[in-house]
PDB file of C-alpha atoms in Angstrom:
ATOM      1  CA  UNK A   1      92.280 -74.928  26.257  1.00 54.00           C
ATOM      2  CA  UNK A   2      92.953 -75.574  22.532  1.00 61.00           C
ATOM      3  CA  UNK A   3      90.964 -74.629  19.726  1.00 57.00           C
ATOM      4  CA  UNK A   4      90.283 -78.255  18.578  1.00 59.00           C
ATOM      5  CA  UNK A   5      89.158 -79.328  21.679  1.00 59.00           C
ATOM      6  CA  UNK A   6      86.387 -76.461  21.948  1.00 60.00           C
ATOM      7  CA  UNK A   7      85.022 -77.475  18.639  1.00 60.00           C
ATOM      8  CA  UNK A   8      84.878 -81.168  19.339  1.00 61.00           C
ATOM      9  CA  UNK A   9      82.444 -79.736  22.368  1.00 63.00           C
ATOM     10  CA  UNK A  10      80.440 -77.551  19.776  1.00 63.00           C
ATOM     11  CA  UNK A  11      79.480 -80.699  17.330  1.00 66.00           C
ATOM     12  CA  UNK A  12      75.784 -80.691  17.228  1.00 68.00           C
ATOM     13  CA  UNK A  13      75.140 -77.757  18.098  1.00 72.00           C
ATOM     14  CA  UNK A  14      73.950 -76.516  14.882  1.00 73.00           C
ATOM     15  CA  UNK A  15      72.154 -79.656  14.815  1.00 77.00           C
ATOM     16  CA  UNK A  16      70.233 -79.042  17.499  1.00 79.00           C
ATOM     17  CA  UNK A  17      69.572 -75.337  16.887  1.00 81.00           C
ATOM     18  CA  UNK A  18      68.592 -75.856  13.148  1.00 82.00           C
ATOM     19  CA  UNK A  19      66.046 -78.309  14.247  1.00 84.00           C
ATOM     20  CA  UNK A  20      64.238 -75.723  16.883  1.00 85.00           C
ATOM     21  CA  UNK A  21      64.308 -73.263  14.764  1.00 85.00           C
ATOM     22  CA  UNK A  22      63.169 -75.222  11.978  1.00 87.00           C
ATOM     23  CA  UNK A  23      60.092 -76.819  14.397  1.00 83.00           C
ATOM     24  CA  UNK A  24      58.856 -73.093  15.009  1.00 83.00           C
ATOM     25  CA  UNK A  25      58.774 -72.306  11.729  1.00 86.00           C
ATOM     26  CA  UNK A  26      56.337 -75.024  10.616  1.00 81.00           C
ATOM     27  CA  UNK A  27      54.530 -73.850  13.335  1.00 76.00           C
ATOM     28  CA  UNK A  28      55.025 -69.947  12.264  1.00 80.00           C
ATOM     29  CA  UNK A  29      53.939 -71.344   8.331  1.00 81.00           C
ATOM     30  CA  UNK A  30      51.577 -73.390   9.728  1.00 74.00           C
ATOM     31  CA  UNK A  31      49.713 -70.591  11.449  1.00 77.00           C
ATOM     32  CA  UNK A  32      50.121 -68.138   8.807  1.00 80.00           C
ATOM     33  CA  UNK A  33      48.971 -70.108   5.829  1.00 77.00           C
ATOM     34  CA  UNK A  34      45.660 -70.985   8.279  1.00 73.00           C
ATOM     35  CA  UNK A  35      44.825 -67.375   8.379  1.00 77.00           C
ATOM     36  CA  UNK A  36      45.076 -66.475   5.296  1.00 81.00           C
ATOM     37  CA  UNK A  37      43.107 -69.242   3.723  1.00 80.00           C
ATOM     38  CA  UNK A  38      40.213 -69.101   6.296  1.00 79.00           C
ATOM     39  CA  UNK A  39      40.194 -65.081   5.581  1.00 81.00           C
ATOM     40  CA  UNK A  40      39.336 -66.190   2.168  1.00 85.00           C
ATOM     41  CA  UNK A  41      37.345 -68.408   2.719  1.00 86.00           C
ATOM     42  CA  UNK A  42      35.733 -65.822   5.423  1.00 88.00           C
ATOM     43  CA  UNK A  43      35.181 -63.073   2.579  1.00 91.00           C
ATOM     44  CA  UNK A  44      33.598 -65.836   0.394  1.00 91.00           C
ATOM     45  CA  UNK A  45      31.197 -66.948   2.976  1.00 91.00           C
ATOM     46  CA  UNK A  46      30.475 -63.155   3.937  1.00 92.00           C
ATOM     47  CA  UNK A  47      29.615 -62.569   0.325  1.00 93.00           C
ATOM     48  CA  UNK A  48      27.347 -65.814   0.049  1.00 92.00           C
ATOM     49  CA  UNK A  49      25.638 -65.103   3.482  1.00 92.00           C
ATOM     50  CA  UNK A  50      24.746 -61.572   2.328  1.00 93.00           C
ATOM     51  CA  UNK A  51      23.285 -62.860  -0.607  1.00 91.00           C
ATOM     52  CA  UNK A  52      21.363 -65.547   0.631  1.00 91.00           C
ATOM     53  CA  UNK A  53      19.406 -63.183   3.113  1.00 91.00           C
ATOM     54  CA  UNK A  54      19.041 -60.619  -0.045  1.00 89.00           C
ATOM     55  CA  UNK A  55      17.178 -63.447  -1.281  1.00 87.00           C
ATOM     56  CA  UNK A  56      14.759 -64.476   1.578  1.00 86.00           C
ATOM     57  CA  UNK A  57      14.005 -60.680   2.355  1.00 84.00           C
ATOM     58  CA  UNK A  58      13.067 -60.312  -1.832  1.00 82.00           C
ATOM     59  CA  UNK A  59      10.530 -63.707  -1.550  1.00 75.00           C
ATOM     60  CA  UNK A  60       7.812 -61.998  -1.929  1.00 71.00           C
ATOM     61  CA  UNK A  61       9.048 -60.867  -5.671  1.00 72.00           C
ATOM     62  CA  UNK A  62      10.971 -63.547  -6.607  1.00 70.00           C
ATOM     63  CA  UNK A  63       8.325 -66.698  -5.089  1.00 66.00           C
ATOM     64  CA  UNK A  64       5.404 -64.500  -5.504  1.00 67.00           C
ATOM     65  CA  UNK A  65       4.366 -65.426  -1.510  1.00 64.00           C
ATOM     66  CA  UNK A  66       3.827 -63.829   1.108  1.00 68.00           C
ATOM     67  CA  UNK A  67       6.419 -63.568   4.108  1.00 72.00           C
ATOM     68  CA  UNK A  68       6.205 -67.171   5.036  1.00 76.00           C
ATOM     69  CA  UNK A  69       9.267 -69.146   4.661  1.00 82.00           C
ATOM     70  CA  UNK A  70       8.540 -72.503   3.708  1.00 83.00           C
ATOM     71  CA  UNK A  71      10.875 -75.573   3.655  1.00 87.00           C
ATOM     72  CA  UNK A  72      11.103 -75.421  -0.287  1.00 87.00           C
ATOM     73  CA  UNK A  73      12.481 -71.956  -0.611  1.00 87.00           C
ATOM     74  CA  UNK A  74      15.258 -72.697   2.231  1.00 89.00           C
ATOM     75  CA  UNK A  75      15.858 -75.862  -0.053  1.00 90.00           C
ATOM     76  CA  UNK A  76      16.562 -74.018  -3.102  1.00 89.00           C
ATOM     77  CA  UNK A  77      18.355 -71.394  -1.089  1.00 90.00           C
ATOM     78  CA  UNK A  78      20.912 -74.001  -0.444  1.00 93.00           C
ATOM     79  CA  UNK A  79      20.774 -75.519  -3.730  1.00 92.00           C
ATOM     80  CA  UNK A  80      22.073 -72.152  -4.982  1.00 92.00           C
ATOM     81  CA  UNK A  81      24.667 -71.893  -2.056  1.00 93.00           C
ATOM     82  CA  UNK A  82      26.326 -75.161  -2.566  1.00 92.00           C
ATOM     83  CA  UNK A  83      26.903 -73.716  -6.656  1.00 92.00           C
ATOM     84  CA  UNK A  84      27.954 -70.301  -5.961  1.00 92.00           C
ATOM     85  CA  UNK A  85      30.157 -72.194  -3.340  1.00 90.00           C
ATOM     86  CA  UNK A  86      30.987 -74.739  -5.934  1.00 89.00           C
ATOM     87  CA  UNK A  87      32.299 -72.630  -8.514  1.00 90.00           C
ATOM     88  CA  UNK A  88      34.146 -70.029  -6.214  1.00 88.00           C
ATOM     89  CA  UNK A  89      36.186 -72.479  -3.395  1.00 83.00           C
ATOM     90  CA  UNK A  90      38.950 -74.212  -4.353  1.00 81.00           C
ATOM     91  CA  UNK A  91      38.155 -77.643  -3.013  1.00 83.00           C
ATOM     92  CA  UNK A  92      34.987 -77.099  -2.286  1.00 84.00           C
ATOM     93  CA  UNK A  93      33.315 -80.596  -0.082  1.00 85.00           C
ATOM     94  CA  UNK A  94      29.625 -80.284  -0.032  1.00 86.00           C
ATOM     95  CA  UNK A  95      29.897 -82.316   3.428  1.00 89.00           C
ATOM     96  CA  UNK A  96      32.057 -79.469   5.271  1.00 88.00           C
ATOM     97  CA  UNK A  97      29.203 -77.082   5.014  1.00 91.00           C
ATOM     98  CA  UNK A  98      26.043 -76.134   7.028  1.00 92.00           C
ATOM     99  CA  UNK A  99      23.656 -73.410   6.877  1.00 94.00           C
ATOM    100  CA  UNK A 100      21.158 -72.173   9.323  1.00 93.00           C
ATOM    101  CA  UNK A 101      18.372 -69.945   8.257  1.00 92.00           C
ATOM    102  CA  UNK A 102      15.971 -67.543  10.702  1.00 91.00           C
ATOM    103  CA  UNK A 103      13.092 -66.107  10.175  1.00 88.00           C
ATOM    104  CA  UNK A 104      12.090 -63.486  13.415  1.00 87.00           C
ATOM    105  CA  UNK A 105       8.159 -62.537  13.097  1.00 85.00           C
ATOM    106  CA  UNK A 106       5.958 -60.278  15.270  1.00 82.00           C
ATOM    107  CA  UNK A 107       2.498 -60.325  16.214  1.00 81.00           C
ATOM    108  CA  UNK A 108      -0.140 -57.480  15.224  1.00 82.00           C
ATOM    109  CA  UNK A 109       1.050 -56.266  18.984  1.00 80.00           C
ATOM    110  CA  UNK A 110       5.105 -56.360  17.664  1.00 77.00           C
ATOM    111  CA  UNK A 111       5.654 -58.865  20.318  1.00 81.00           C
ATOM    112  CA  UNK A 112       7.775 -61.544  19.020  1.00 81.00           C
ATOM    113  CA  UNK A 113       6.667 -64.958  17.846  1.00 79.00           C
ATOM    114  CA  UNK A 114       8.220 -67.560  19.172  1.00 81.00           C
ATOM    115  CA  UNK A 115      10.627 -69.244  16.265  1.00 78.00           C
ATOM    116  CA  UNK A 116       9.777 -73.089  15.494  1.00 76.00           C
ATOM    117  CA  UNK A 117      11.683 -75.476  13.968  1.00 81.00           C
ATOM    118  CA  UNK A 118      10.298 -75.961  10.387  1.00 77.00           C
ATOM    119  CA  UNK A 119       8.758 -73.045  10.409  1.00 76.00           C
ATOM    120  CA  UNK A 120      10.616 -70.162  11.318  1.00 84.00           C
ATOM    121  CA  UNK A 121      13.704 -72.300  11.705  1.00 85.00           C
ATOM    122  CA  UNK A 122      15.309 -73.991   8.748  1.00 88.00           C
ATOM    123  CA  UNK A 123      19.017 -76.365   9.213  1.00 88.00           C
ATOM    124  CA  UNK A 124      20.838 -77.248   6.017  1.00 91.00           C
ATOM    125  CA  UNK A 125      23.934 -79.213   5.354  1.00 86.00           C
ATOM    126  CA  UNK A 126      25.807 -82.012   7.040  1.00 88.00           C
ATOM    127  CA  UNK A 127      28.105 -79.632   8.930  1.00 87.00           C
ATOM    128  CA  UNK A 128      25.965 -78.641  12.340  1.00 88.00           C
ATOM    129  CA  UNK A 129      25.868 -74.820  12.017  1.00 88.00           C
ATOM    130  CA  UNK A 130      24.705 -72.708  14.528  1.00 87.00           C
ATOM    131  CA  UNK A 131      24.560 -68.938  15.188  1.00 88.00           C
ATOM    132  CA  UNK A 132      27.015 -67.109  17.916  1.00 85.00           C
ATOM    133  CA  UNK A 133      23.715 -65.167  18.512  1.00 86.00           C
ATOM    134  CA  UNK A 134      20.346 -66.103  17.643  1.00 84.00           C
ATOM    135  CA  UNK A 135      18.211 -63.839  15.603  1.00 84.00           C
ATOM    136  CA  UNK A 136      15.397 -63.637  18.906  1.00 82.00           C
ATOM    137  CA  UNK A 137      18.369 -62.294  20.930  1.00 82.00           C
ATOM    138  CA  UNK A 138      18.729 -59.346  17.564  1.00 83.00           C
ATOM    139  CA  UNK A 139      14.550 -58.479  17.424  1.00 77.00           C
ATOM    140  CA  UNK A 140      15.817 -54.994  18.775  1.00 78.00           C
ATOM    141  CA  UNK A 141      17.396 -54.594  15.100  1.00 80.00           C
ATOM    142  CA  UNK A 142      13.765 -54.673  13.566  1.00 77.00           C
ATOM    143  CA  UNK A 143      11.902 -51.667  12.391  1.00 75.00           C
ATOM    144  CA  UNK A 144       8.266 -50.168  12.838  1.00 78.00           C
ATOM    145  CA  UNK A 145       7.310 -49.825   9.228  1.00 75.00           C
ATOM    146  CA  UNK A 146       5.352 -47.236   7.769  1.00 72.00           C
ATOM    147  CA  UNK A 147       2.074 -49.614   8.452  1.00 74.00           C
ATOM    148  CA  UNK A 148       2.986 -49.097  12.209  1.00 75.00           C
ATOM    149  CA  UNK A 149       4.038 -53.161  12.583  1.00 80.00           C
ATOM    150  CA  UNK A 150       7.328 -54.273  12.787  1.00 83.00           C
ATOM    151  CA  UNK A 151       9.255 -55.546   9.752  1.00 82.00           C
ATOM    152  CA  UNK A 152      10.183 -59.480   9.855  1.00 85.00           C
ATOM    153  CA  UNK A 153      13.999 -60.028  10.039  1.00 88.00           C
ATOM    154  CA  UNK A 154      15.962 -62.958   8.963  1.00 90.00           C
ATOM    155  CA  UNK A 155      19.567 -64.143   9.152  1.00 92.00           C
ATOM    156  CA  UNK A 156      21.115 -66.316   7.192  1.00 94.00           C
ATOM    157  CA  UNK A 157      24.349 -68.574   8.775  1.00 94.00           C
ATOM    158  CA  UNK A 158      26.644 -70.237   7.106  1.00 93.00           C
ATOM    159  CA  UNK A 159      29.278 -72.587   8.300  1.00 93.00           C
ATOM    160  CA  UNK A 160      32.282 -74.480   6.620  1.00 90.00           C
ATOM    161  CA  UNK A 161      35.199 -76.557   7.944  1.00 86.00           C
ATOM    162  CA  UNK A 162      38.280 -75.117   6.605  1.00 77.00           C
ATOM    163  CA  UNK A 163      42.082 -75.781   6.614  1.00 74.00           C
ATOM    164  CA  UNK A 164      43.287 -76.838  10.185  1.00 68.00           C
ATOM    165  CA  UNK A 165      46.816 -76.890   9.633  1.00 63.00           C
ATOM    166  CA  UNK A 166      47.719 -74.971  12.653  1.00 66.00           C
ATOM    167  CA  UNK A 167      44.820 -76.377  14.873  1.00 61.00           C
ATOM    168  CA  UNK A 168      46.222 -79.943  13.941  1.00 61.00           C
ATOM    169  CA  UNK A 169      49.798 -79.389  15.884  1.00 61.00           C
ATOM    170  CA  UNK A 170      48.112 -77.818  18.541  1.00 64.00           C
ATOM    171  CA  UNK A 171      45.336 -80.541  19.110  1.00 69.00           C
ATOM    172  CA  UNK A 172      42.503 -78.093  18.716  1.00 69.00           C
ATOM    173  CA  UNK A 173      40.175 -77.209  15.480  1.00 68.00           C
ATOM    174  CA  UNK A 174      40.486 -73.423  14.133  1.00 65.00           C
ATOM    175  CA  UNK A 175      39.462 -74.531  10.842  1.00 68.00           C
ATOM    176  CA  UNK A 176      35.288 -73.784  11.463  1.00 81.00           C
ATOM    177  CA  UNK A 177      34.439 -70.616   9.723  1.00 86.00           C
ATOM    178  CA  UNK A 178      31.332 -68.852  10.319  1.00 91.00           C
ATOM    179  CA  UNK A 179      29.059 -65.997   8.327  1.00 91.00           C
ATOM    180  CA  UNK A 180      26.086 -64.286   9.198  1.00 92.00           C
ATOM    181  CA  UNK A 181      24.114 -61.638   7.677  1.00 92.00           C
ATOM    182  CA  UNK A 182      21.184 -60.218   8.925  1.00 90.00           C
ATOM    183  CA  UNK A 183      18.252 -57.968   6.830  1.00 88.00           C
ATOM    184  CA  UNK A 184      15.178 -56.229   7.294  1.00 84.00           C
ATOM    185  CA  UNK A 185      12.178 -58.198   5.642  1.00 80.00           C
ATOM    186  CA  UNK A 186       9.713 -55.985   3.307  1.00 70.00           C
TER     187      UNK A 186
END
């Protein structure tokens, strides 16, 4: 066997080798460059989550009511998400986010109240956001005050539909992100 002859069998070879390799690395930068934008993106919506409970738990100071949450307040709430959210994501589409707001109450006897749409229950956003965990599955993580009741909790979630790069190839959406914070009511 001649050395032509074995190189007339090897034509394409690199052809067909450069284009495998080059298919799983799209897939490799694909994947990569997902992650780190919706770890961004997670840290920013950590951040905004965190503050937006901050702000329900302080209502009483900053509204000058008492602890019930009201359809106003959850309104201005997101008002002040969508700008915060405005000014600090690249990109930013008012219609990829949602936001989900819980307010967990107790009765004189510290059972729990039941939560009610509208009233202990608030949904913001076009983006259909819902909790991993509801708050009434967390009323273990609320405190008997010093007034021997126990402290309201609330928990703020908030949803938006990143980059789905990777997702995309693979027929499946990894672009949802999801925050929650929870806090102790005064």
């Amino acid at each position: 066997m001649n050395l032509s002859s074995r190189r007339s069998r090897q034509k394409g070879a690199f052809a067909v080798e450069m284009a495998l390799v080059a298919s799983v690395m799209v897939f490799v930068l694909a994947f990569t460059t997902d992650v780190v934008l919706n770890q961004s993106l997670k840290g920013k919506l950590d951040r905004m989550s965190y503050s937006m409970v901050n702000i329900l738990k302080e209502r009483t100071q900053l509204y000058n009511a008492g602890d019930v949450l009201d359809s106003d307040q959850v309104d201005e709430l997101y008002d002040v998400l969508l700008q915060s959210l405005g000014r600090t994501v690249g990109g930013f589409d008012a219609t990829q986010l949602g936001m989900y707001v819980e307010q967990q109450k107790f009765t004189e006897d510290d059972d729990p109240i039941e939560p009610q749409v509208g009233v202990h229950l608030f949904s913001r956003g076009t983006l259909a956001c819902q909790p991993a965990v509801s708050l009434r599955q967390r009323e273990s993580l609320s405190v008997v005050t010093t007034f021997d009741r126990r402290a309201t909790l609330y928990m703020v979630t908030i949803c938006y539909q990143g980059k789905n790069w990777f997702g995309e190839l693979m027929d499946e959406n990894y672009g949802l992100v999801r925050s929650y914070s929870i806090m102790i009511g005064r």
